[in-house]
Short mmCIF file of C-alpha atoms in Angstrom, two decimals:
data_model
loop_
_atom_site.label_atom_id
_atom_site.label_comp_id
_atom_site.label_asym_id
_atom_site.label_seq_id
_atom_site.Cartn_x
_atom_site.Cartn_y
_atom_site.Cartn_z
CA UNK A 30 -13.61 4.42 32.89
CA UNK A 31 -11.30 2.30 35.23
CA UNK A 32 -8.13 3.89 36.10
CA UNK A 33 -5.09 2.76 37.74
CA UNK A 34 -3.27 4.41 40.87
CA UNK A 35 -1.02 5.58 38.88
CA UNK A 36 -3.98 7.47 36.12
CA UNK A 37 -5.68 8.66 39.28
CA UNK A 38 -3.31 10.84 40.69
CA UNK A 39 -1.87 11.98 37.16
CA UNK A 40 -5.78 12.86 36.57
CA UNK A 41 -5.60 14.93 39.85
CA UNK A 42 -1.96 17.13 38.87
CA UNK A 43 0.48 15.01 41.11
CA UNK A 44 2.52 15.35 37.24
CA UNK A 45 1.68 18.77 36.47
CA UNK A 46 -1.12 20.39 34.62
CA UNK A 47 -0.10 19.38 31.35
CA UNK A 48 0.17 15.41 32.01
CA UNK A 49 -3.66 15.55 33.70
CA UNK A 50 -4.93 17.84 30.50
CA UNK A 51 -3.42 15.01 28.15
CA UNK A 52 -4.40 11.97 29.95
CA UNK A 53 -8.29 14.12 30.31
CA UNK A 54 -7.75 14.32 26.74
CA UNK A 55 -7.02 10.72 26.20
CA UNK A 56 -9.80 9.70 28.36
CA UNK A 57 -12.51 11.82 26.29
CA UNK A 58 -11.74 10.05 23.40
CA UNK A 59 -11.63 6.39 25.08
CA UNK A 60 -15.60 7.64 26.39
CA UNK A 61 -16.43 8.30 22.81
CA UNK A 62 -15.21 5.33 21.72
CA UNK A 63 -16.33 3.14 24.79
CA UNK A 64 -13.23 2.21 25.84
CA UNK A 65 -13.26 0.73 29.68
CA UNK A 66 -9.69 1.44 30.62
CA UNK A 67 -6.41 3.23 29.79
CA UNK A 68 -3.26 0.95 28.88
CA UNK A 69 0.01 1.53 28.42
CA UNK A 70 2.11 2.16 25.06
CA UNK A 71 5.62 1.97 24.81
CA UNK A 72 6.19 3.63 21.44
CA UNK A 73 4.80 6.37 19.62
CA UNK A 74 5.07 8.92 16.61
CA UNK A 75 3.39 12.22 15.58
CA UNK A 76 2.40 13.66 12.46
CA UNK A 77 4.06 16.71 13.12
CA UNK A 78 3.14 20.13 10.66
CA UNK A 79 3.68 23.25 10.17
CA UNK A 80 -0.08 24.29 10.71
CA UNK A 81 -0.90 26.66 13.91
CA UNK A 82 -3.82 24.36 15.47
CA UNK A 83 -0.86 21.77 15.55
CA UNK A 84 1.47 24.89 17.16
CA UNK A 85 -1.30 25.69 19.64
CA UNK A 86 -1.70 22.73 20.86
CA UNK A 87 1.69 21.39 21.93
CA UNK A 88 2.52 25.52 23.00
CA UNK A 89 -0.74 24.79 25.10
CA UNK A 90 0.83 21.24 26.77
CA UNK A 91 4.47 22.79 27.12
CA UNK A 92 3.26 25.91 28.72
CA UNK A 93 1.24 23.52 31.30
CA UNK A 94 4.60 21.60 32.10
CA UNK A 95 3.93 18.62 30.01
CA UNK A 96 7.20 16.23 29.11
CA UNK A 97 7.36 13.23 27.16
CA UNK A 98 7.59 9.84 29.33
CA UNK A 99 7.45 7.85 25.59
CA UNK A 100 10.03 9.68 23.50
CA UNK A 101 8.14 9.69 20.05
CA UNK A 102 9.23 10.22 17.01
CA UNK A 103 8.37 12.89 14.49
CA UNK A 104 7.43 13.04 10.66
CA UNK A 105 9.02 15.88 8.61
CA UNK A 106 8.90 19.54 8.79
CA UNK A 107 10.79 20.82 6.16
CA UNK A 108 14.80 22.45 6.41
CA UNK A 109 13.87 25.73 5.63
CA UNK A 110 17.88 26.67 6.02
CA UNK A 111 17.79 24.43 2.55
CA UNK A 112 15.18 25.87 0.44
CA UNK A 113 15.77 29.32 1.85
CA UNK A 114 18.63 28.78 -0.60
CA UNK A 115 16.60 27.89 -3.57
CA UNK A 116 12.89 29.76 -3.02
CA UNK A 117 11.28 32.25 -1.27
CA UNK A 118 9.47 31.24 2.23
CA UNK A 119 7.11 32.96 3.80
CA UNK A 120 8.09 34.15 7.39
CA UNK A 121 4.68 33.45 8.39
CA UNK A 122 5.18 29.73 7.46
CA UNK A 123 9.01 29.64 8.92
CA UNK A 124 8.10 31.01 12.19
CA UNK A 125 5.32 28.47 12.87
CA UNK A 126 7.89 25.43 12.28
CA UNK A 127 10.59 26.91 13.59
CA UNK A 128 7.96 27.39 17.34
CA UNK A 129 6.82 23.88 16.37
CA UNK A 130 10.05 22.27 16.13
CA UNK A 131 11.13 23.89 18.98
CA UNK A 132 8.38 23.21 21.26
CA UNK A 133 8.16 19.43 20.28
CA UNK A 134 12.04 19.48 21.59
CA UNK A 135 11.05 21.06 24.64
CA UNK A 136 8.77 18.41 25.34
CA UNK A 137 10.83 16.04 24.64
CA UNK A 138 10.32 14.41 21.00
CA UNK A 139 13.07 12.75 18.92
CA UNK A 140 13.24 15.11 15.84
CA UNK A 141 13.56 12.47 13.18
CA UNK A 142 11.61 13.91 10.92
CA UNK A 143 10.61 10.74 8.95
CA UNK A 144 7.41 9.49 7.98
CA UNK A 145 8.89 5.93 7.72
CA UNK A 146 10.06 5.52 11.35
CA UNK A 147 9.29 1.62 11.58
CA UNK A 148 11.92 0.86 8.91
CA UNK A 149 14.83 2.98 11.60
CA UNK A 150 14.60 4.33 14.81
CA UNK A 151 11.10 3.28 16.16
CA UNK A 152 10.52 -0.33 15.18
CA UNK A 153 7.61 -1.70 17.48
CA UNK A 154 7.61 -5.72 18.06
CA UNK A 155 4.92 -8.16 17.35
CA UNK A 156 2.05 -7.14 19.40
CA UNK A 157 3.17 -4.05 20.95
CA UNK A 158 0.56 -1.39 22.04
CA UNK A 159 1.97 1.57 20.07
CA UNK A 160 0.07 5.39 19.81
CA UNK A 161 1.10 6.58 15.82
CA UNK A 162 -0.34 9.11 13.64
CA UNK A 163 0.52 9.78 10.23
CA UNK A 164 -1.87 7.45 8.28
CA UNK A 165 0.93 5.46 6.25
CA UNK A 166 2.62 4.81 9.30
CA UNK A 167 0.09 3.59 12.00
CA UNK A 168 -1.41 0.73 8.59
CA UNK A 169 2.12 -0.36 8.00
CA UNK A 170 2.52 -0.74 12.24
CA UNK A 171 -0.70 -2.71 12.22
CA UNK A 172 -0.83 -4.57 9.05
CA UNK A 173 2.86 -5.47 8.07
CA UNK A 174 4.66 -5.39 11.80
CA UNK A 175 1.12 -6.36 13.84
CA UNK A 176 2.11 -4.43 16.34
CA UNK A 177 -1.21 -2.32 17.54
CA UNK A 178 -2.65 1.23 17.02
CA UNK A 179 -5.16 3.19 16.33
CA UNK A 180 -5.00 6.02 13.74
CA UNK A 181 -4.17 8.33 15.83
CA UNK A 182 -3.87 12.31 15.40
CA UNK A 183 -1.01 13.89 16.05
CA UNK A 184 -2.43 15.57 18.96
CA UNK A 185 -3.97 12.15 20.77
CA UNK A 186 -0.56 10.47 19.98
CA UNK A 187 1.30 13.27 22.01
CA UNK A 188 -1.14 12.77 25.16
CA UNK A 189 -0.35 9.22 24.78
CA UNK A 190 3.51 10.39 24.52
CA UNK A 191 3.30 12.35 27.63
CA UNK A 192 0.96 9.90 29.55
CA UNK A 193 2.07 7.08 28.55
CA UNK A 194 -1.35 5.59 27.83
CA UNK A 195 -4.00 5.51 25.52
CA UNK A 196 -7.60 3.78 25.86
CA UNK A 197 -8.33 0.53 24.84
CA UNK A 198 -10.56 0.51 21.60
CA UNK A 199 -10.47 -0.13 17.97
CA UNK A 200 -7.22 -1.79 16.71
CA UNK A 201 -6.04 -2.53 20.04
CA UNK A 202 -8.84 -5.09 20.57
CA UNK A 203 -8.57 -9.10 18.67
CA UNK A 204 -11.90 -8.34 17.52
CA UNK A 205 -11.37 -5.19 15.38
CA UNK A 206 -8.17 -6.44 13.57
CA UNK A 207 -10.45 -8.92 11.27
CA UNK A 208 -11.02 -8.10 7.36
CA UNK A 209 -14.47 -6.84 6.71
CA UNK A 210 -13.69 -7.66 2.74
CA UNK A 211 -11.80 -9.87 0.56
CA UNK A 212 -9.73 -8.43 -2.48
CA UNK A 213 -9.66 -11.34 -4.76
CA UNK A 214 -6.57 -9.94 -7.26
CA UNK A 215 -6.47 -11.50 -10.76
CA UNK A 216 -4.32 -8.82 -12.16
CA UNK A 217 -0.59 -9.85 -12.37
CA UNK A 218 0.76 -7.63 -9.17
CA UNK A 219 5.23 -7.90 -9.83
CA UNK A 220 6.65 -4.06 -9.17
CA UNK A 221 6.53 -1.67 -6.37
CA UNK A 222 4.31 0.58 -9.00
CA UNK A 223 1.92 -2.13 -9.46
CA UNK A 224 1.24 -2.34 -5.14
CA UNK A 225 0.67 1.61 -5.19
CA UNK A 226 -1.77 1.06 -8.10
CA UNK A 227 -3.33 -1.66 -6.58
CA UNK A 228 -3.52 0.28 -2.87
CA UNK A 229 -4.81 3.35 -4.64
CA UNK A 230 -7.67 1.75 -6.76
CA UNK A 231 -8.81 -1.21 -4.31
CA UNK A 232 -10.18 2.12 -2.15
CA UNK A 233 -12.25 3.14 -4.34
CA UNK A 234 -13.15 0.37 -5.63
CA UNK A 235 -14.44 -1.15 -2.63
CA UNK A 236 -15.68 2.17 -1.08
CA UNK A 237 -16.09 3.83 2.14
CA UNK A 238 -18.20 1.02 3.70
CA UNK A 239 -14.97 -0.98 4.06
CA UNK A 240 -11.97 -0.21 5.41
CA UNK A 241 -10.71 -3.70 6.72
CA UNK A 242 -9.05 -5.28 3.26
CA UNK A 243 -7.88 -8.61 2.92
CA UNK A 244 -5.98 -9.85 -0.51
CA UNK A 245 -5.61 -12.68 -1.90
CA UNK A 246 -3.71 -13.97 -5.15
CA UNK A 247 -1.08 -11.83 -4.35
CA UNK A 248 2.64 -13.81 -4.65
CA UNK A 249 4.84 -13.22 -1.42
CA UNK A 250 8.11 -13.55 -3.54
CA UNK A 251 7.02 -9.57 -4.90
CA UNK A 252 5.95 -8.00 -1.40
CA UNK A 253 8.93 -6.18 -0.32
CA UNK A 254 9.06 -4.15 2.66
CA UNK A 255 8.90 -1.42 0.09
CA UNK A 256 5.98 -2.80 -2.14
CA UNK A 257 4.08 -2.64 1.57
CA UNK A 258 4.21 0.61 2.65
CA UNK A 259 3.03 1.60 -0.65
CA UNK A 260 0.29 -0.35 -0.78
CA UNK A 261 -0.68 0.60 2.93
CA UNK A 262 -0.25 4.38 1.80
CA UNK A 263 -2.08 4.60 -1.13
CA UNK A 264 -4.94 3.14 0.60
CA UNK A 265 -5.36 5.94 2.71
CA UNK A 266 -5.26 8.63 0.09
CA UNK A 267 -9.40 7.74 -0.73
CA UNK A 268 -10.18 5.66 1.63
CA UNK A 269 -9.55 5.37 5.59
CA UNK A 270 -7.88 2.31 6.38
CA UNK A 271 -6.20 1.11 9.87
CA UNK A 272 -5.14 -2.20 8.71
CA UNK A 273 -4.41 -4.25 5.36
CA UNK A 274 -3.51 -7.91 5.48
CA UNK A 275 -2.70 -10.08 2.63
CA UNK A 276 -2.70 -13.86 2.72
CA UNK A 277 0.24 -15.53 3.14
CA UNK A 278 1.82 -12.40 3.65
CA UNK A 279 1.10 -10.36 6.48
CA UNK A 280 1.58 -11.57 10.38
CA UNK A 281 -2.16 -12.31 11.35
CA UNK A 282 -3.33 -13.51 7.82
CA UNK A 283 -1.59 -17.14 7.49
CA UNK A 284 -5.33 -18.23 6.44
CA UNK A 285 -8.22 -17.36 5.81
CA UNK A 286 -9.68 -18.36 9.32
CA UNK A 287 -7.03 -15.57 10.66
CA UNK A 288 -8.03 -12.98 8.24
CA UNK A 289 -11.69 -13.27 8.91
CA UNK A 290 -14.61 -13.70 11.65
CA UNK A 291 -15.22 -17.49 11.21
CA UNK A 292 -13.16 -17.91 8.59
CA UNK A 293 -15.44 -16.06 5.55
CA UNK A 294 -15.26 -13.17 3.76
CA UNK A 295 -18.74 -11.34 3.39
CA UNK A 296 -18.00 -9.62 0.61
CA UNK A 297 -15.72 -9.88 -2.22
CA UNK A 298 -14.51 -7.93 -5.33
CA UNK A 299 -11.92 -8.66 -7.73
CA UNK A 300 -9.29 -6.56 -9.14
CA UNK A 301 -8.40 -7.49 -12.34
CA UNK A 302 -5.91 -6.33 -15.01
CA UNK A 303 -8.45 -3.97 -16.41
CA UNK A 304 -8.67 -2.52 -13.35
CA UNK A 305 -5.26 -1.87 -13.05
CA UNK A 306 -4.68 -0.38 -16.32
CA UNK A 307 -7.77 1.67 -15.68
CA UNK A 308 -6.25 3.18 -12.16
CA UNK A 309 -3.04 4.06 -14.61
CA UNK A 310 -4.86 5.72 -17.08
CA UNK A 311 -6.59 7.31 -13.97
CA UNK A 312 -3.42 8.67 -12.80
CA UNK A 313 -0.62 8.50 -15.54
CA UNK A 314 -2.51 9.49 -18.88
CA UNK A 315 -0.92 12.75 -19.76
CA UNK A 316 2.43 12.67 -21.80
CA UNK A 317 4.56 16.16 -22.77
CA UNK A 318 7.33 18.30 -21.39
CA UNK A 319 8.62 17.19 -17.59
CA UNK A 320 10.68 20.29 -15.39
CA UNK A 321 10.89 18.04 -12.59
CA UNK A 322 10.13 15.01 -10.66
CA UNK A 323 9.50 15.12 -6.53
CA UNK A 324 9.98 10.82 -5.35
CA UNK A 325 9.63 9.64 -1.60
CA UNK A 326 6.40 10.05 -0.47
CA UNK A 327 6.58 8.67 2.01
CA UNK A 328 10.60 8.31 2.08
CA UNK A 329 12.66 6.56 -0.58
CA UNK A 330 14.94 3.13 1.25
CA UNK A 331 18.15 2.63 0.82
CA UNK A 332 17.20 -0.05 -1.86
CA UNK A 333 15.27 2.55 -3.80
CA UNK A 334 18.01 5.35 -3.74
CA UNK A 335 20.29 2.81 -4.78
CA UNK A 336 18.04 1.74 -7.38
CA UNK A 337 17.86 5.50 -8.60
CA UNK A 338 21.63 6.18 -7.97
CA UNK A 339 22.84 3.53 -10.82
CA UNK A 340 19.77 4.96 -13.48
CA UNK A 341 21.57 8.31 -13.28
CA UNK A 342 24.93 7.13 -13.32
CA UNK A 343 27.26 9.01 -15.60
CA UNK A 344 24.30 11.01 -17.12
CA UNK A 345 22.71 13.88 -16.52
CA UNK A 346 19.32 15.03 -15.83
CA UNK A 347 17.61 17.78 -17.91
CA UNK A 348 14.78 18.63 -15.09
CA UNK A 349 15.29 18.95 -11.23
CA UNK A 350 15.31 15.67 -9.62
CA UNK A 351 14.41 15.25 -5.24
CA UNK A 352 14.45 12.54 -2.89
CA UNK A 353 13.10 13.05 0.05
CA UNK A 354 14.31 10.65 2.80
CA UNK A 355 15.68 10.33 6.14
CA UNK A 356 19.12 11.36 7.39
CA UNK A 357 20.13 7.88 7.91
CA UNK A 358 19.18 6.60 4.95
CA UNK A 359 20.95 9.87 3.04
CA UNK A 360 24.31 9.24 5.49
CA UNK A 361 24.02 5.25 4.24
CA UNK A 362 23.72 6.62 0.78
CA UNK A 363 26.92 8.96 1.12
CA UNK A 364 29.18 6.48 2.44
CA UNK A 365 27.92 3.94 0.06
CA UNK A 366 29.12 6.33 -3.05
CA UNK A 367 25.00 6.99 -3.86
CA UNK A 368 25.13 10.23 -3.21
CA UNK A 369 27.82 11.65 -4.81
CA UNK A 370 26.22 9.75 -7.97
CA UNK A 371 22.88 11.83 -7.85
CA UNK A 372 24.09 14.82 -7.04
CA UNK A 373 26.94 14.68 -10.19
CA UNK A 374 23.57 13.83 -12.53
CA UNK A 375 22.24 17.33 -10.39
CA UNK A 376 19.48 15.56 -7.83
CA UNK A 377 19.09 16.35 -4.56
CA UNK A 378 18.50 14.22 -1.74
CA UNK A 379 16.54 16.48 0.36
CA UNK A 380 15.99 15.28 4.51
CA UNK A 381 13.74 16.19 7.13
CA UNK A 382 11.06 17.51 4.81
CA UNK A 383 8.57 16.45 2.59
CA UNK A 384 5.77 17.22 -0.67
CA UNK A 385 3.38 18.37 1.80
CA UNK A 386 5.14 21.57 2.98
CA UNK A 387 4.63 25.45 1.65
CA UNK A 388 8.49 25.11 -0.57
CA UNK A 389 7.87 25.00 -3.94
CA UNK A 390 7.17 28.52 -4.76
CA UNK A 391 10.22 28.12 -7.58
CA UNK A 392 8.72 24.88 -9.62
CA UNK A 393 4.66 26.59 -9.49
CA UNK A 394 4.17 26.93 -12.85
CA UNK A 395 6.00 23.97 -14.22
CA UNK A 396 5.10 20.45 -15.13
CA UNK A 397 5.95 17.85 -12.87
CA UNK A 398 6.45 13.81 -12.42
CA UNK A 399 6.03 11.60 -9.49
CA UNK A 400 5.76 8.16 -8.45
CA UNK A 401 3.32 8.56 -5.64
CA UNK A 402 -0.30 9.17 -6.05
CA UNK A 403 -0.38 10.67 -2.53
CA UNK A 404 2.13 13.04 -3.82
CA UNK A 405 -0.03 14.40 -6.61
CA UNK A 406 -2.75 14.12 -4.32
CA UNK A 407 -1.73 16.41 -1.05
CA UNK A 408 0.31 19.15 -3.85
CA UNK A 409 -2.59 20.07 -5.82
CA UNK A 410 -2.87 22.42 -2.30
CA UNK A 411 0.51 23.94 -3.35
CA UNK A 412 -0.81 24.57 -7.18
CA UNK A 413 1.54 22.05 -8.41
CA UNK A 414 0.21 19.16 -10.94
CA UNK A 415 2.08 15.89 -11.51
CA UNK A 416 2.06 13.38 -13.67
CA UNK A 417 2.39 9.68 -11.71
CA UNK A 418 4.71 7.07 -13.70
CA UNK A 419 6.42 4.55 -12.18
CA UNK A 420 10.04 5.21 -10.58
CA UNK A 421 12.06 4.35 -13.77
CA UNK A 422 9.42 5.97 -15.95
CA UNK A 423 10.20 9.76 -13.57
CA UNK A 424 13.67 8.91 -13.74
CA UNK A 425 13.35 8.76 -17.44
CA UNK A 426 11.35 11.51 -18.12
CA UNK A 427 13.72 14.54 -15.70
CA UNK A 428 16.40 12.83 -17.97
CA UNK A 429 15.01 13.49 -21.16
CA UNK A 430 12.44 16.55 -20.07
CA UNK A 431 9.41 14.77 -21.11
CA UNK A 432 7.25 11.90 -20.57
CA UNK A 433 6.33 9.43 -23.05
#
């Protein structure tokens, strides 16, 4: 692997230990991957957790004198000062995050704690060589923004954080951004529900062999920034998928010569309407008593909390209602009167934290509603079942205590 001066003598220690162990890091993977050099990023963002390999590992880099030269961001933890209110934690579980969180800010991370950091705080351009993990985040980078990354794990995005490189493979090249299927979609595609039920059955349907997707038939007027993410995340719940692009739509898929190695799609499957209703009754069959719904994963918008705010208006709910979101997004919402609106129907808008997190020791037991299948898909670890309806559906149902 070529290196630059300034790689050479951060491979030799003139940084410290911990800079040369990330960049040796870094440089194992690009040799597995057959990269031929190291390049620079100027943005990145880690899948933080609350798991003790992740722990180990950044103790490991901090203890070695590692520091950040890219400041990334970081998706939630959980505010265990919150639901130390409301449930039991274990002190096992708080004293890993609490070393996590402390040892990212020791290395120097900005503690965000937001899965949707291109929408606030760490927006790449057009282009830009980026290092994310978190799988929702580095498709939307790629396919909505075209900025470039790999799918990085949170460990390899902290080498590139501290080195400020990573090696020159996979998305990063023109070559590897190209579909490697075409999604012709006949089914009538208008709500953000109908892109997460599209995202989450156009994996499966197409299967593991492909993970390059490129739709068609799909009417820009309904793709909001919103309706993208979604897609992009419910692709990854089955399948593994860097980059989406739709045509018309997305930054490098104006036609189908951009979307595709001389211009055609080797294979092709449609989604249909049947399809769609068949990834509902997949995910949404079961009716009956709700106790709560869990929305925002990944984090509710402004636009969505708003949109949630005026359904509760002046009523109140009969189950537990969260939001999970950022702490902008939840200041926006206070100011803007959203807040106060929730929270007099008795929701919460919960920050830093997310689904995936061990905090729901109080609702195990009860029957739940979301409106992300990635949310019923990571809880089933936490022995909590949902029931996946559409935003104004869960809204509904925590207002009533069932769904219909």
């Amino acid at each position: 692997m070529i290196l630059t001066k300034d790689q050479k003598e951060m491979y030799d220690g003139k940084f410290g230990e911990g800079a040369s162990k990330a960049l040796k890091i870094l440089m194992g993977i690009g040799k597995a991957f057959g990269a031929k050099r190291m390049v620079e990023v100027s943005k990145a963002h880690i899948s933080l957790s609350n798991q003790e390999g992740d722990l180990w590992f950044v103790e490991q880099l901090y203890k070695a004198g590692a520091h950040c030269r890219v400041a990334p961001t970081v998706n939630p933890a959980y505010d265990y000062e919150y639901f130390s209110k409301i449930t039991d934690i274990d002190g096992h579980d708080k004293d890993v995050i609490v070393r996590t969180i402390d040892t990212y800010r020791k290395l120097g991370a900005i503690l965000t704690f937001d899965c949707t950091p291109f929408f606030e705080q760490n927006v790449p351009r057009f282009g830009e060589i980026c290092s994310f993990s978190a799988s929702g985040g580095s498709v939307y980078v790629n396919s909505v923004i075209g900025a470039r990354t790999n799918r990085e794990a949170a460990q390899s995005a902290m080498c590139s954080a501290i080195t400020g490189y990573t090696p020159e493979y996979g998305m990063l090249l023109d070559e590897n951004r190209k579909g490697d299927i075409l999604i012709d979609v006949k089914a009538d595609i208008k709500t953000q529900f109908d892109y997460e039920l599209l995202g989450y059955y156009t994996s499966i349907k197409m299967g593991p062999e492909y993970n390059m997707p490129v739709f068609s038939g799909i009417d820009k007027a309904t793709a909001s920034d919103e309706a993208l993410m979604d897609i992009g995340t419910q692709l990854n719940i089955h399948g593994v998928v860097p980059m989406f692009q739709i045509l018309g739509v997305t930054p490098e898929a104006n036609t189908m010569k951009d979307a595709f190695v001389d211009g055609n799609p080797k294979h092709v499957i449609e989604i249909t309407n049947e399809d769609m209703e068949k990834a509902y009754n997949q995910i949404s069959r079961r009716t009956g008593k709700v106790d709560f719904a869990i929305l925002g994963c990944p984090h509710l918008t402004i636009n969505t909390v708003k949109e949630i705010a005026n359904m509760v208006d002046g009523r109140k709910l009969v189950g537990e209602l969260y939001l999970f979101t950022s702490s902008t997004t939840k200041d926006l919402a206070d100011r803007m009167g959203l807040l106060k609106k929730i929270e007099d129907a008795g929701g919460h808008i919960i920050i830093n934290s997310c689904v995936d997190q061990p905090i729901w020791g109080h609702l195990k037991g009860g029957s739940g509603v979301t409106e992300s299948p990635k949310c019923a898909y990571y809880t089933t670890r936490r022995d909590l079942e949902f029931k996946v309806r559409s935003i104004p559906e869960c809204i509904e149902a925590v207002l009533s205590g069932e769904i219909r």
